[in-house]
mmCIF file of C-alpha atoms in Angstrom:
data_model
loop_
_atom_site.group_PDB
_atom_site.id
_atom_site.type_symbol
_atom_site.label_atom_id
_atom_site.label_comp_id
_atom_site.label_asym_id
_atom_site.label_seq_id
_atom_site.Cartn_x
_atom_site.Cartn_y
_atom_site.Cartn_z
ATOM 1 C CA MET A 1 157.657 -79.682 -45.534
ATOM 2 C CA PRO A 2 158.905 -79.158 -48.827
ATOM 3 C CA PHE A 3 162.666 -78.152 -49.567
ATOM 4 C CA PRO A 4 162.092 -74.960 -51.448
ATOM 5 C CA HIS A 5 163.695 -75.442 -55.463
ATOM 6 C CA ALA A 6 166.980 -74.426 -55.296
ATOM 7 C CA PRO A 7 167.480 -72.419 -58.752
ATOM 8 C CA ARG A 8 169.578 -74.167 -61.495
ATOM 9 C CA ALA A 9 172.332 -72.094 -63.745
ATOM 10 C CA ARG A 10 171.235 -73.262 -66.875
ATOM 11 C CA THR A 11 173.992 -75.370 -68.527
ATOM 12 C CA GLY A 12 174.121 -76.174 -72.710
ATOM 13 C CA PRO A 13 171.787 -74.855 -75.284
ATOM 14 C CA ARG A 14 168.158 -73.614 -74.117
ATOM 15 C CA ARG A 15 164.798 -75.481 -76.043
ATOM 16 C CA ARG A 16 163.866 -72.949 -78.041
ATOM 17 C CA SER A 17 167.382 -72.441 -79.840
ATOM 18 C CA LEU A 18 167.497 -75.850 -80.480
ATOM 19 C CA LEU A 19 164.058 -75.298 -82.097
ATOM 20 C CA ALA A 20 165.173 -72.782 -84.223
ATOM 21 C CA VAL A 21 168.160 -74.623 -85.118
ATOM 22 C CA ALA A 22 166.960 -78.034 -85.959
ATOM 23 C CA PRO A 23 165.567 -77.640 -89.264
ATOM 24 C CA THR A 24 168.620 -75.811 -90.745
ATOM 25 C CA ALA A 25 170.573 -78.859 -89.430
ATOM 26 C CA LEU A 26 168.721 -80.757 -91.384
ATOM 27 C CA LEU A 27 168.299 -78.843 -94.065
ATOM 28 C CA ALA A 28 172.250 -78.225 -94.469
ATOM 29 C CA ALA A 29 172.511 -82.715 -93.644
ATOM 30 C CA GLY A 30 170.210 -83.283 -96.782
ATOM 31 C CA CYS A 31 171.946 -81.395 -98.838
ATOM 32 C CA SER A 32 175.801 -82.644 -98.071
ATOM 33 C CA ALA A 33 173.776 -86.206 -97.885
ATOM 34 C CA GLY A 34 173.055 -86.324 -102.118
ATOM 35 C CA SER A 35 176.497 -86.125 -103.064
ATOM 36 C CA ARG A 36 177.384 -89.532 -101.616
ATOM 37 C CA ASP A 37 175.219 -92.925 -102.913
ATOM 38 C CA VAL A 38 172.857 -93.433 -100.577
ATOM 39 C CA GLY A 39 173.102 -97.290 -99.654
ATOM 40 C CA PRO A 40 169.934 -99.493 -98.865
ATOM 41 C CA ALA A 41 169.907 -98.280 -94.905
ATOM 42 C CA ALA A 42 170.068 -95.132 -93.841
ATOM 43 C CA GLY A 43 173.956 -94.889 -92.313
ATOM 44 C CA SER A 44 175.272 -97.679 -93.957
ATOM 45 C CA PRO A 45 178.559 -97.422 -96.197
ATOM 46 C CA SER A 46 177.968 -97.236 -100.243
ATOM 47 C CA PRO A 47 177.624 -100.165 -101.796
ATOM 48 C CA PRO A 48 180.482 -99.156 -104.166
ATOM 49 C CA ALA A 49 183.060 -98.823 -101.479
ATOM 50 C CA SER A 50 181.974 -101.894 -99.942
ATOM 51 C CA GLU A 51 182.576 -103.451 -102.983
ATOM 52 C CA ARG A 52 185.900 -102.200 -103.342
ATOM 53 C CA ALA A 53 186.521 -103.645 -99.553
ATOM 54 C CA ARG A 54 185.536 -107.055 -100.276
ATOM 55 C CA ALA A 55 187.319 -107.305 -103.896
ATOM 56 C CA ARG A 56 190.850 -105.295 -102.362
ATOM 57 C CA ALA A 57 190.529 -108.513 -99.225
ATOM 58 C CA ALA A 58 189.988 -111.089 -101.957
ATOM 59 C CA ARG A 59 192.469 -109.757 -104.434
ATOM 60 C CA ASP A 60 195.070 -109.834 -100.824
ATOM 61 C CA SER A 61 194.495 -113.345 -100.080
ATOM 62 C CA ARG A 62 195.433 -114.537 -103.711
ATOM 63 C CA GLU A 63 198.256 -112.304 -104.430
ATOM 64 C CA LEU A 64 199.579 -113.919 -100.432
ATOM 65 C CA ALA A 65 198.910 -117.508 -101.600
ATOM 66 C CA GLU A 66 200.901 -116.754 -104.617
ATOM 67 C CA ARG A 67 203.818 -115.693 -102.197
ATOM 68 C CA TYR A 68 203.527 -118.769 -99.835
ATOM 69 C CA ASP A 69 203.583 -120.444 -103.472
ATOM 70 C CA ALA A 70 206.450 -118.659 -104.195
ATOM 71 C CA VAL A 71 208.777 -119.252 -101.060
ATOM 72 C CA ILE A 72 207.342 -123.107 -101.347
ATOM 73 C CA ALA A 73 208.995 -122.987 -104.568
ATOM 74 C CA ALA A 74 211.761 -121.804 -103.580
ATOM 75 C CA HIS A 75 212.395 -123.768 -100.234
ATOM 76 C CA ALA A 76 211.038 -126.944 -100.582
ATOM 77 C CA GLY A 77 211.898 -127.495 -96.970
ATOM 78 C CA LEU A 78 208.959 -125.056 -95.788
ATOM 79 C CA ALA A 79 206.500 -126.594 -98.070
ATOM 80 C CA GLN A 80 204.967 -128.931 -94.619
ATOM 81 C CA ARG A 81 205.370 -126.036 -92.433
ATOM 82 C CA LEU A 82 203.837 -123.073 -95.370
ATOM 83 C CA GLY A 83 201.039 -125.612 -96.881
ATOM 84 C CA PRO A 84 197.904 -125.000 -93.962
ATOM 85 C CA LEU A 85 198.788 -121.077 -94.568
ATOM 86 C CA ARG A 86 198.207 -121.265 -98.164
ATOM 87 C CA GLU A 87 195.734 -123.070 -98.043
ATOM 88 C CA ASN A 88 194.152 -120.926 -95.249
ATOM 89 C CA ALA A 89 194.741 -117.332 -97.914
ATOM 90 C CA VAL A 90 193.099 -119.299 -101.062
ATOM 91 C CA ARG A 91 190.008 -120.545 -98.712
ATOM 92 C CA HIS A 92 189.848 -116.637 -97.426
ATOM 93 C CA ALA A 93 189.793 -115.718 -100.947
ATOM 94 C CA LYS A 94 187.292 -117.772 -102.015
ATOM 95 C CA ALA A 95 185.541 -116.322 -98.956
ATOM 96 C CA PHE A 96 186.034 -112.760 -99.993
ATOM 97 C CA GLU A 97 184.282 -113.705 -103.784
ATOM 98 C CA SER A 98 181.371 -115.495 -102.594
ATOM 99 C CA LEU A 99 180.133 -112.573 -100.598
ATOM 100 C CA GLY A 100 180.065 -110.590 -103.210
ATOM 101 C CA THR A 101 178.626 -113.044 -105.644
ATOM 102 C CA ALA A 102 175.863 -113.667 -102.417
ATOM 103 C CA ALA A 103 175.282 -110.109 -102.612
ATOM 104 C CA GLY A 104 173.964 -110.330 -105.465
ATOM 105 C CA SER A 105 177.230 -108.492 -107.524
ATOM 106 C CA ALA A 106 179.311 -110.637 -109.789
ATOM 107 C CA SER A 107 183.467 -110.633 -108.732
ATOM 108 C CA PRO A 108 185.175 -107.874 -110.835
ATOM 109 C CA GLU A 109 188.055 -110.023 -109.734
ATOM 110 C CA SER A 110 189.130 -113.442 -111.950
ATOM 111 C CA PRO A 111 188.283 -115.978 -109.173
ATOM 112 C CA VAL A 112 190.355 -118.724 -107.773
ATOM 113 C CA PRO A 113 190.880 -121.232 -110.337
ATOM 114 C CA ALA A 114 188.596 -124.365 -109.433
ATOM 115 C CA GLY A 115 191.728 -126.563 -108.833
ATOM 116 C CA ALA A 116 192.873 -123.900 -106.190
ATOM 117 C CA GLY A 117 190.509 -125.315 -103.190
ATOM 118 C CA PRO A 118 191.432 -126.513 -99.928
ATOM 119 C CA SER A 119 193.098 -129.164 -100.135
ATOM 120 C CA ALA A 120 194.774 -128.644 -104.035
ATOM 121 C CA SER A 121 198.602 -128.209 -103.975
ATOM 122 C CA ALA A 122 198.687 -126.442 -106.947
ATOM 123 C CA PRO A 123 200.085 -122.837 -107.455
ATOM 124 C CA VAL A 124 197.228 -120.114 -107.815
ATOM 125 C CA PRO A 125 198.419 -118.808 -111.086
ATOM 126 C CA SER A 126 199.690 -114.731 -111.207
ATOM 127 C CA ALA A 127 198.698 -112.116 -112.753
ATOM 128 C CA SER A 128 201.595 -110.390 -112.019
ATOM 129 C CA SER A 129 204.975 -110.702 -112.025
ATOM 130 C CA PRO A 130 206.307 -113.581 -109.486
ATOM 131 C CA VAL A 131 207.232 -112.852 -106.322
ATOM 132 C CA PRO A 132 211.041 -112.382 -105.782
ATOM 133 C CA VAL A 133 211.928 -114.786 -102.700
ATOM 134 C CA PRO A 134 215.073 -113.978 -100.373
ATOM 135 C CA ALA A 135 217.660 -116.960 -100.571
ATOM 136 C CA LYS A 136 217.734 -117.981 -96.454
ATOM 137 C CA GLU A 137 214.579 -119.579 -95.180
ATOM 138 C CA LYS A 138 214.667 -117.354 -92.175
ATOM 139 C CA ASP A 139 214.212 -114.098 -94.300
ATOM 140 C CA ALA A 140 211.712 -115.766 -96.416
ATOM 141 C CA LEU A 141 209.571 -116.887 -93.199
ATOM 142 C CA SER A 142 209.977 -112.791 -92.096
ATOM 143 C CA GLY A 143 208.896 -111.090 -95.753
ATOM 144 C CA LEU A 144 206.091 -113.763 -95.211
ATOM 145 C CA ALA A 145 205.538 -112.674 -91.838
ATOM 146 C CA ALA A 146 205.287 -108.605 -92.552
ATOM 147 C CA ALA A 147 203.337 -109.303 -95.416
ATOM 148 C CA GLU A 148 200.441 -111.183 -93.201
ATOM 149 C CA ARG A 149 201.164 -108.519 -91.035
ATOM 150 C CA GLU A 150 200.567 -105.525 -93.433
ATOM 151 C CA ILE A 151 197.053 -107.281 -94.545
ATOM 152 C CA ALA A 152 195.574 -108.209 -91.192
ATOM 153 C CA ASP A 153 196.326 -104.182 -90.243
ATOM 154 C CA ARG A 154 194.930 -103.039 -93.438
ATOM 155 C CA ARG A 155 191.790 -105.365 -93.163
ATOM 156 C CA LEU A 156 191.283 -104.243 -89.258
ATOM 157 C CA GLU A 157 191.011 -100.394 -91.182
ATOM 158 C CA ALA A 158 188.865 -101.411 -93.695
ATOM 159 C CA LEU A 159 186.343 -103.567 -91.446
ATOM 160 C CA LEU A 160 185.206 -100.395 -89.979
ATOM 161 C CA ASP A 161 183.756 -99.151 -92.352
ATOM 162 C CA ALA A 162 182.323 -102.255 -93.753
ATOM 163 C CA PRO A 163 178.795 -103.285 -93.607
ATOM 164 C CA ALA A 164 177.967 -105.883 -90.489
ATOM 165 C CA GLU A 165 178.753 -109.584 -92.713
ATOM 166 C CA LEU A 166 181.747 -108.095 -94.416
ATOM 167 C CA ALA A 167 183.154 -106.736 -90.903
ATOM 168 C CA ARG A 168 183.245 -109.616 -89.529
ATOM 169 C CA LEU A 169 184.800 -111.744 -92.793
ATOM 170 C CA LEU A 170 187.778 -108.969 -92.140
ATOM 171 C CA ALA A 171 187.831 -109.489 -88.641
ATOM 172 C CA SER A 172 188.039 -113.377 -88.817
ATOM 173 C CA VAL A 173 190.814 -113.275 -91.427
ATOM 174 C CA ALA A 174 192.382 -110.131 -90.289
ATOM 175 C CA ALA A 175 192.995 -112.590 -86.648
ATOM 176 C CA ALA A 176 193.723 -115.646 -88.685
ATOM 177 C CA GLY A 177 196.743 -113.492 -90.675
ATOM 178 C CA ALA A 178 197.721 -112.432 -87.287
ATOM 179 C CA ALA A 179 197.719 -116.198 -85.824
ATOM 180 C CA HIS A 180 199.570 -117.124 -89.171
ATOM 181 C CA VAL A 181 202.733 -114.239 -88.013
ATOM 182 C CA PHE A 182 203.402 -115.813 -84.861
ATOM 183 C CA VAL A 183 203.766 -119.263 -86.222
ATOM 184 C CA LEU A 184 205.964 -117.694 -89.492
ATOM 185 C CA THR A 185 208.064 -115.934 -86.312
ATOM 186 C CA GLU A 186 207.569 -118.195 -83.392
ATOM 187 C CA GLY A 187 206.833 -121.668 -84.874
#
């Protein structure tokens, strides 16, 4: 025996109203999308924004390497502890820079010098003024940890709008920065 149909209360918009509103919504979306640069695929961030994020991440890594250099110069006893962290910062800068050249865009920033590879101990030349270093080792380490934390947070925010490859690199380098903070504060 079949059950009688129970009357259903309608929730939400009706099909006719959706069909009437859809062309207007598409027209409005089309008009507002023209003000932005359209990327290679629909829904992807504009290349200039991703390029700015990539260049910023490379610059942050180079500046972080400069901070490590300044602390190592001021506190020679920390050289063995900070050397690997500094080398990671240099590698991160190179990774961000090579990501830009691999994507076919020239890096607006100057590349890390050829001698500043992972095994090099030469400092990265600074275009800006030298970073002040606290007199106490503990304060110098706290300053480095704060810089690492700030940059890692900035990278986590930037990865939300970044294309897939850049987002993966930003996430990986932000995780390394968090590990650096742990080494600097607990190690």
